[in-house]
Amino acid sequence: MDRIAVRGGTPLKGEIAISGAKNACLTLMPAALLTDEPLTLTNTPRLADIKTMSELLESLGCEVAPLQDRRVLAIGTERISNHTAHYDIVRKMRASILVLGPMLAREGEAIVSLPGGCAIGARPVDLHLKAMEALGAVLELEDGYVHASAPNGLTGAVVDLPFASVGATENALMAATLAKGESVIRNAAREPEIVDLANCLIAMGAKIEGAGSSEIRIQGVPRLHGATHRVIADRIEAGTYMIAAAITNGDIVLTGVTRDLVGAFADKLEEAGVLVEDVEHGVRVRRAGEHLKPVHIETEPFPGFPTDLQAQMMALLTLAEGDSEIEEKIFENRFMHVPELSRMGAHIEVHGGAAMIHGPAHLTGAPVMATDLRASVSLVLAGLAAEGETIVNRVYHLDRGYERVEEKLSACGANIRRLSE
Ligand code: EPZ
């Protein structure tokens, strides 16, 4: 099991190219199920989760051809030979549920294993299932699988989401493109990944208005055709490396992104004393002055502060001059990085969904354990600022969402290396 060793203290300088967005790619890939023509995705990130989604699609009968060193995925779904997404793949990655909507819309049947919970919470899929029922599907739950059927196809409807769920919005949006008549998704998630999915579906012939707003209107069409679509840049990866610049008091340019992709996050960083500026080919990040300032953060659906950058921001705030507070309002258990950061010398108290971070702390290296994707990278970030060496165990969590993290950081001067067992 790989580990990563980090020795802190070096201000990072240089450039980091931001990869395609994991969470855009994981919904764009199942969109290929909606047509019997090839969907080609470019700027795809080389991540474990992308390989898992490729395996899942291949298990349904898709042909997934990685091209140009896996930077391009050509996905052909001439016919779907298997309608069942099996537990042994679904349990590895919650995003597997995103084959439900497109498979149901294309085939009139989908049998998908219910995802187990995961480290950051129960994460049910009830909103996905309600959306499919609203579009006319009949669902039965048995032996851990949801059997969805719509033998006469789906029918356009109003899908009211009680919570602006990203995944439920994506499933409903994909299913509605082939439903008969008009659908409206109310309280839709507004993340850039939703807009990217809508743009790809429109390129495939779908009729969609309002993506990026909380109301998306879809006119169903009889069929979709193939397309080529470039995956947007990964705003969470970008935000993570912005923290790497700030936590080491470095000066980094992130290429392939603009500041508005991380708007609320960049605003909070600036409140904490970090400059985030659009430059010619990306975004330049460095501290405004010597010290970092404490801030109050609440995680919210887009365009609010992203929950996927909460753990990384917490690592930075351990160095701020004063008390910061973070309220995690999206997931019920997303503070598992706290005990590990505390072992490195951070002073953090958790009360329910709120964490108080007392700074500045003097961070010292330690062997630490990653528990989920974003928690693991927050430990690497803390290691970049800690005195001595930090060993991050269970790095497979990191590899799910960060492409070659040790290469990208060491290219900017970080003392970081992968210990392959
Ligand atoms: C997406 O997950 C992302 N994953 C997550 O990123 C991200 O944290 C999350 O959106 C919020 O931004 C992908 O895009 C693959 P949700 P998703 O549906 O769709 C509850 C990462 O680190 N909920 O908006 O699962 C749920 O339990 C990952 O890259 C229900 O109760 O997020 C959670 O508390 C982690 N019922 C909240 O809503 C449902 O049917 C947010 O879920 C669906 C969700």
mmCIF file of C-alpha atoms in Angstrom, residues 110 189 214 222 225 245 253 285:
data_model
loop_
_atom_site.group_PDB
_atom_site.id
_atom_site.type_symbol
_atom_site.label_atom_id
_atom_site.label_comp_id
_atom_site.label_asym_id
_atom_site.label_seq_id
_atom_site.Cartn_x
_atom_site.Cartn_y
_atom_site.Cartn_z
ATOM 1 C CA ALA A 110 -31.756 -0.299 -14.945
ATOM 2 C CA ALA A 189 -27.658 22.017 -8.079
ATOM 3 C CA SER A 214 -31.748 26.423 -9.712
ATOM 4 C CA PRO A 222 -36.375 10.863 -29.408
ATOM 5 C CA HIS A 225 -26.183 11.568 -31.261
ATOM 6 C CA ALA A 245 0.888 28.004 -2.190
ATOM 7 C CA VAL A 253 0.588 30.016 -10.950
ATOM 8 C CA VAL A 285 -1.620 32.657 -5.655
#
